[in-house]
mmCIF file of C-alpha atoms in Angstrom:
data_model
loop_
_atom_site.group_PDB
_atom_site.id
_atom_site.type_symbol
_atom_site.label_atom_id
_atom_site.label_comp_id
_atom_site.label_asym_id
_atom_site.label_seq_id
_atom_site.Cartn_x
_atom_site.Cartn_y
_atom_site.Cartn_z
ATOM 1 C CA GLN A 1 -46.933 24.981 -11.268
ATOM 2 C CA VAL A 2 -46.635 28.903 -9.998
ATOM 3 C CA GLN A 3 -48.134 29.132 -6.092
ATOM 4 C CA LEU A 4 -48.566 32.476 -4.354
ATOM 5 C CA VAL A 5 -49.482 32.552 -0.689
ATOM 6 C CA GLU A 6 -49.652 35.668 0.955
ATOM 7 C CA SER A 7 -50.039 36.237 4.620
ATOM 8 C CA GLY A 8 -49.944 38.749 7.598
ATOM 9 C CA GLY A 9 -53.044 40.283 7.208
ATOM 10 C CA GLY A 10 -55.272 41.563 9.820
ATOM 11 C CA VAL A 11 -56.754 44.390 11.557
ATOM 12 C CA VAL A 12 -54.629 46.968 12.570
ATOM 13 C CA GLN A 13 -55.620 50.679 14.121
ATOM 14 C CA SER A 14 -54.505 53.501 12.182
ATOM 15 C CA GLY A 15 -51.012 54.546 12.408
ATOM 16 C CA ARG A 16 -49.842 51.548 13.532
ATOM 17 C CA SER A 17 -47.707 48.770 10.907
ATOM 18 C CA LEU A 18 -48.244 45.847 9.796
ATOM 19 C CA ARG A 19 -46.006 43.004 7.548
ATOM 20 C CA LEU A 20 -47.286 41.092 4.785
ATOM 21 C CA SER A 21 -45.194 38.264 3.124
ATOM 22 C CA CYS A 22 -45.921 36.014 -0.334
ATOM 23 C CA ALA A 23 -44.461 32.603 -0.547
ATOM 24 C CA ALA A 24 -43.464 31.656 -3.998
ATOM 25 C CA SER A 25 -42.703 28.501 -5.395
ATOM 26 C CA GLY A 26 -43.642 26.549 -8.374
ATOM 27 C CA PHE A 27 -40.660 29.057 -10.384
ATOM 28 C CA THR A 28 -37.118 30.613 -10.230
ATOM 29 C CA PHE A 29 -38.218 33.380 -8.039
ATOM 30 C CA SER A 30 -34.843 34.959 -8.232
ATOM 31 C CA ASN A 31 -35.537 35.418 -11.961
ATOM 32 C CA TYR A 32 -38.384 37.931 -11.740
ATOM 33 C CA GLY A 33 -39.667 41.221 -11.025
ATOM 34 C CA MET A 34 -42.848 40.498 -8.300
ATOM 35 C CA GLN A 35 -45.851 43.056 -7.806
ATOM 36 C CA TRP A 36 -47.794 44.039 -4.778
ATOM 37 C CA VAL A 37 -51.600 45.603 -6.295
ATOM 38 C CA ARG A 38 -54.594 46.027 -3.879
ATOM 39 C CA GLN A 39 -58.057 46.563 -3.734
ATOM 40 C CA ALA A 40 -59.959 48.071 -1.495
ATOM 41 C CA PRO A 41 -63.690 46.647 -0.718
ATOM 42 C CA GLY A 42 -65.675 47.933 -3.643
ATOM 43 C CA LYS A 43 -63.236 49.886 -5.410
ATOM 44 C CA GLY A 44 -61.177 48.866 -7.981
ATOM 45 C CA LEU A 45 -57.720 47.322 -8.614
ATOM 46 C CA GLU A 46 -54.813 49.599 -7.453
ATOM 47 C CA TRP A 47 -50.957 49.199 -8.093
ATOM 48 C CA VAL A 48 -48.832 49.391 -4.998
ATOM 49 C CA GLY A 49 -45.476 48.741 -5.968
ATOM 50 C CA ILE A 50 -42.448 46.661 -8.086
ATOM 51 C CA ILE A 51 -39.463 45.338 -6.951
ATOM 52 C CA SER A 52 -36.630 43.853 -9.738
ATOM 53 C CA TYR A 53 -35.608 40.342 -9.636
ATOM 54 C CA ASP A 54 -32.650 41.153 -7.585
ATOM 55 C CA GLY A 55 -34.138 43.886 -5.293
ATOM 56 C CA SER A 56 -31.983 46.569 -5.930
ATOM 57 C CA ASN A 57 -35.017 48.840 -7.093
ATOM 58 C CA GLN A 58 -38.594 49.556 -5.948
ATOM 59 C CA TYR A 59 -40.811 51.721 -7.512
ATOM 60 C CA TYR A 60 -44.450 52.624 -5.834
ATOM 61 C CA GLY A 61 -47.738 54.040 -6.241
ATOM 62 C CA ASP A 62 -48.126 57.632 -5.005
ATOM 63 C CA SER A 63 -50.586 56.906 -2.473
ATOM 64 C CA VAL A 64 -47.960 54.350 -0.367
ATOM 65 C CA LYS A 65 -44.841 55.607 -1.238
ATOM 66 C CA GLY A 66 -42.693 56.930 1.855
ATOM 67 C CA ARG A 67 -44.786 54.588 3.811
ATOM 68 C CA PHE A 68 -44.670 51.337 2.272
ATOM 69 C CA THR A 69 -41.542 49.108 1.433
ATOM 70 C CA ILE A 70 -41.015 46.757 -0.664
ATOM 71 C CA SER A 71 -38.654 43.754 -0.353
ATOM 72 C CA ARG A 72 -37.107 39.989 -1.461
ATOM 73 C CA ASP A 73 -35.622 37.330 -0.033
ATOM 74 C CA ASN A 74 -34.277 35.203 -2.847
ATOM 75 C CA SER A 75 -33.050 32.806 -0.772
ATOM 76 C CA ASN A 76 -36.432 31.811 0.935
ATOM 77 C CA ASN A 77 -37.982 32.959 -2.065
ATOM 78 C CA THR A 78 -40.516 35.197 0.013
ATOM 79 C CA LEU A 79 -41.785 38.522 -0.990
ATOM 80 C CA SER A 80 -42.608 41.451 1.776
ATOM 81 C CA LEU A 81 -44.032 44.554 1.813
ATOM 82 C CA GLN A 82 -43.787 46.516 4.841
ATOM 83 C CA MET A 83 -46.606 49.443 5.403
ATOM 84 C CA ASN A 84 -45.759 51.951 8.283
ATOM 85 C CA SER A 85 -48.052 54.767 9.335
ATOM 86 C CA LEU A 86 -50.991 52.829 8.063
ATOM 87 C CA ARG A 87 -54.215 54.656 7.396
ATOM 88 C CA PHE A 88 -58.294 53.952 6.729
ATOM 89 C CA GLU A 89 -57.599 54.230 3.615
ATOM 90 C CA ASP A 90 -54.972 51.479 3.210
ATOM 91 C CA THR A 91 -58.064 48.594 3.779
ATOM 92 C CA ALA A 92 -58.182 46.564 1.000
ATOM 93 C CA VAL A 93 -57.286 42.669 0.104
ATOM 94 C CA TYR A 94 -53.425 42.639 -1.370
ATOM 95 C CA PHE A 95 -52.285 40.397 -3.780
ATOM 96 C CA CYS A 96 -48.702 39.675 -4.748
ATOM 97 C CA ALA A 97 -47.839 39.136 -8.273
ATOM 98 C CA LYS A 98 -45.055 37.549 -10.372
ATOM 99 C CA GLY A 99 -43.910 39.797 -13.390
ATOM 100 C CA THR A 100 -42.190 43.072 -13.802
ATOM 101 C CA SER A 101 -44.382 44.199 -17.161
ATOM 102 C CA TYR A 102 -47.328 42.012 -16.814
ATOM 103 C CA ALA A 103 -48.756 40.178 -13.485
ATOM 104 C CA THR A 104 -48.967 36.940 -15.099
ATOM 105 C CA ASP A 105 -49.676 34.980 -11.831
ATOM 106 C CA TRP A 106 -51.154 35.776 -8.964
ATOM 107 C CA GLY A 107 -51.673 35.001 -4.916
ATOM 108 C CA GLN A 108 -55.530 34.846 -3.235
ATOM 109 C CA GLY A 109 -54.701 37.844 -1.135
ATOM 110 C CA THR A 110 -54.521 38.872 2.076
ATOM 111 C CA LEU A 111 -56.807 41.429 3.721
ATOM 112 C CA VAL A 112 -55.593 44.110 5.567
ATOM 113 C CA ALA A 113 -58.427 46.262 7.834
ATOM 114 C CA VAL A 114 -57.136 49.692 8.982
ATOM 115 C CA SER A 115 -59.294 50.604 11.894
ATOM 116 C CA SER A 116 -59.574 53.946 14.093
ATOM 117 C CA ASP B 1 -48.588 59.925 -13.875
ATOM 118 C CA ILE B 2 -50.229 58.315 -16.821
ATOM 119 C CA GLN B 3 -53.857 58.375 -16.082
ATOM 120 C CA MET B 4 -55.878 55.272 -17.684
ATOM 121 C CA THR B 5 -59.452 55.583 -18.796
ATOM 122 C CA GLN B 6 -61.657 53.228 -19.438
ATOM 123 C CA SER B 7 -65.220 52.946 -20.923
ATOM 124 C CA PRO B 8 -67.756 52.199 -20.106
ATOM 125 C CA SER B 9 -68.003 51.563 -16.537
ATOM 126 C CA SER B 10 -70.343 48.990 -16.676
ATOM 127 C CA LEU B 11 -71.955 47.351 -19.510
ATOM 128 C CA SER B 12 -75.045 44.493 -19.498
ATOM 129 C CA ALA B 13 -74.606 41.927 -22.440
ATOM 130 C CA SER B 14 -76.487 38.365 -23.232
ATOM 131 C CA VAL B 15 -74.146 34.854 -23.855
ATOM 132 C CA GLY B 16 -73.007 35.258 -27.369
ATOM 133 C CA ASP B 17 -73.133 39.410 -27.600
ATOM 134 C CA ARG B 18 -70.323 40.710 -28.914
ATOM 135 C CA VAL B 19 -68.367 42.926 -26.092
ATOM 136 C CA THR B 20 -66.326 45.817 -26.936
ATOM 137 C CA ILE B 21 -64.087 47.519 -23.770
ATOM 138 C CA THR B 22 -62.116 50.889 -24.809
ATOM 139 C CA CYS B 23 -59.212 52.283 -22.493
ATOM 140 C CA ARG B 24 -57.656 55.460 -22.916
ATOM 141 C CA ALA B 25 -53.944 56.735 -21.848
ATOM 142 C CA SER B 26 -52.963 60.176 -20.815
ATOM 143 C CA GLN B 27 -50.006 59.978 -22.894
ATOM 144 C CA SER B 28 -48.647 57.449 -25.703
ATOM 145 C CA ILE B 29 -47.733 54.165 -23.692
ATOM 146 C CA THR B 30 -46.461 52.604 -26.846
ATOM 147 C CA SER B 31 -47.558 49.255 -26.434
ATOM 148 C CA TYR B 32 -47.063 48.684 -22.987
ATOM 149 C CA LEU B 33 -51.126 47.755 -21.992
ATOM 150 C CA GLY B 34 -52.015 44.499 -20.191
ATOM 151 C CA TRP B 35 -55.726 43.700 -19.838
ATOM 152 C CA TYR B 36 -57.006 41.743 -16.290
ATOM 153 C CA GLN B 37 -60.475 39.972 -15.535
ATOM 154 C CA VAL B 38 -61.193 40.235 -12.081
ATOM 155 C CA LYS B 39 -64.041 37.606 -10.528
ATOM 156 C CA PRO B 40 -64.998 38.213 -6.729
ATOM 157 C CA GLY B 41 -62.876 36.461 -4.501
ATOM 158 C CA LYS B 42 -60.893 34.879 -7.261
ATOM 159 C CA ALA B 43 -57.350 35.843 -8.005
ATOM 160 C CA PRO B 44 -56.813 38.672 -11.309
ATOM 161 C CA MET B 45 -56.168 36.809 -14.146
ATOM 162 C CA LEU B 46 -54.220 38.352 -16.980
ATOM 163 C CA LEU B 47 -55.932 38.045 -20.802
ATOM 164 C CA ILE B 48 -53.870 40.022 -22.837
ATOM 165 C CA TYR B 49 -50.143 42.080 -22.385
ATOM 166 C CA ALA B 50 -48.792 44.302 -25.006
ATOM 167 C CA ALA B 51 -51.655 45.293 -26.179
ATOM 168 C CA SER B 52 -52.802 42.266 -28.176
ATOM 169 C CA THR B 53 -50.896 39.355 -26.900
ATOM 170 C CA LEU B 54 -53.202 36.323 -25.612
ATOM 171 C CA GLN B 55 -51.874 35.471 -22.179
ATOM 172 C CA GLY B 56 -51.004 31.454 -22.663
ATOM 173 C CA GLY B 57 -54.674 29.304 -21.341
ATOM 174 C CA VAL B 58 -56.737 32.241 -22.249
ATOM 175 C CA PRO B 59 -59.437 31.658 -24.709
ATOM 176 C CA SER B 60 -59.593 32.809 -28.073
ATOM 177 C CA ARG B 61 -62.350 34.845 -28.065
ATOM 178 C CA PHE B 62 -60.792 37.632 -26.262
ATOM 179 C CA SER B 63 -58.305 39.527 -28.206
ATOM 180 C CA GLY B 64 -56.863 43.352 -27.925
ATOM 181 C CA SER B 65 -55.934 45.875 -30.015
ATOM 182 C CA GLY B 66 -54.223 49.081 -29.809
ATOM 183 C CA SER B 67 -51.273 51.591 -29.506
ATOM 184 C CA GLY B 68 -50.306 54.637 -28.167
ATOM 185 C CA THR B 69 -53.036 56.301 -26.530
ATOM 186 C CA ASP B 70 -56.244 53.846 -27.565
ATOM 187 C CA PHE B 71 -56.599 50.486 -26.798
ATOM 188 C CA THR B 72 -59.803 47.926 -27.072
ATOM 189 C CA LEU B 73 -60.563 44.257 -25.337
ATOM 190 C CA THR B 74 -62.973 42.492 -27.238
ATOM 191 C CA ILE B 75 -64.558 39.374 -26.371
ATOM 192 C CA SER B 76 -66.369 37.681 -29.718
ATOM 193 C CA SER B 77 -69.121 35.793 -28.206
ATOM 194 C CA LEU B 78 -69.440 36.621 -24.300
ATOM 195 C CA GLN B 79 -69.854 32.978 -22.250
ATOM 196 C CA PRO B 80 -71.207 32.597 -19.034
ATOM 197 C CA GLU B 81 -67.801 32.551 -17.268
ATOM 198 C CA ASP B 82 -66.650 35.902 -18.907
ATOM 199 C CA PHE B 83 -69.110 37.843 -16.497
ATOM 200 C CA ALA B 84 -66.572 39.691 -14.248
ATOM 201 C CA THR B 85 -64.692 43.425 -14.312
ATOM 202 C CA TYR B 86 -62.411 43.595 -16.809
ATOM 203 C CA TYR B 87 -59.020 46.465 -16.294
ATOM 204 C CA CYS B 88 -56.449 47.570 -18.155
ATOM 205 C CA GLN B 89 -52.857 48.801 -16.662
ATOM 206 C CA GLN B 90 -49.984 50.358 -18.048
ATOM 207 C CA SER B 91 -46.457 49.451 -17.413
ATOM 208 C CA PHE B 92 -44.788 52.016 -19.794
ATOM 209 C CA SER B 93 -43.888 53.679 -16.491
ATOM 210 C CA SER B 94 -43.948 53.925 -13.399
ATOM 211 C CA PRO B 95 -46.432 54.275 -11.298
ATOM 212 C CA PHE B 96 -47.834 51.472 -13.163
ATOM 213 C CA THR B 97 -51.830 52.950 -13.008
ATOM 214 C CA PHE B 98 -54.838 50.603 -13.777
ATOM 215 C CA GLY B 99 -57.874 51.763 -15.454
ATOM 216 C CA GLY B 100 -61.118 52.336 -13.434
ATOM 217 C CA GLY B 101 -62.533 48.901 -14.760
ATOM 218 C CA THR B 102 -64.970 47.397 -16.801
ATOM 219 C CA LYS B 103 -67.916 45.395 -14.704
ATOM 220 C CA VAL B 104 -69.585 43.126 -17.447
ATOM 221 C CA GLN B 105 -73.436 42.102 -16.170
ATOM 222 C CA ILE B 106 -75.637 39.748 -17.498
ATOM 223 C CA LYS B 107 -78.477 41.270 -19.412
#
């Protein structure tokens, strides 16, 4: 069965960087696009970005463009999210999800809290 | 960017009720529309993709319809486990925007 396990969340000061990881198993990781989605406390879902199956293309939401970078390591079945210049409003649970047009499987999420 | 507008933002219903949630896109997204269910502390779950196709394992009381700019999620007979927040999302063009969500509460 598909398993996606996020890690790397925590408390970080505003302006600093953090890197999240997502370990994938139960499917052929290199065949699928992967996404990051976040949910701030008490708020709705917000799309962060997507990476193609081979890592050649990435697209981002407006609020993170230029600050966040999605990458993948198909040899180790790992998805990453490098978050730079973090802001208070980046505080959220970050989910990784499998799929390009539709997120068919999701991890449980990892909490990122940005403090001032 | 394509804006997705959901209505209502919340509703109260009883077990057994028929529930309808609507989602409107700011421009045509053909059928690139998914519906997700989110419960507190749990991973979101895909219910419907391509506007009207039921994701595997999802109960048949869930259905989706629409194309272009107007879409609907219907729960034919609300069950206790369906009390959750529902989101639509377009995947026609990046950024893949979500609607604001509809919280379905117990009446």
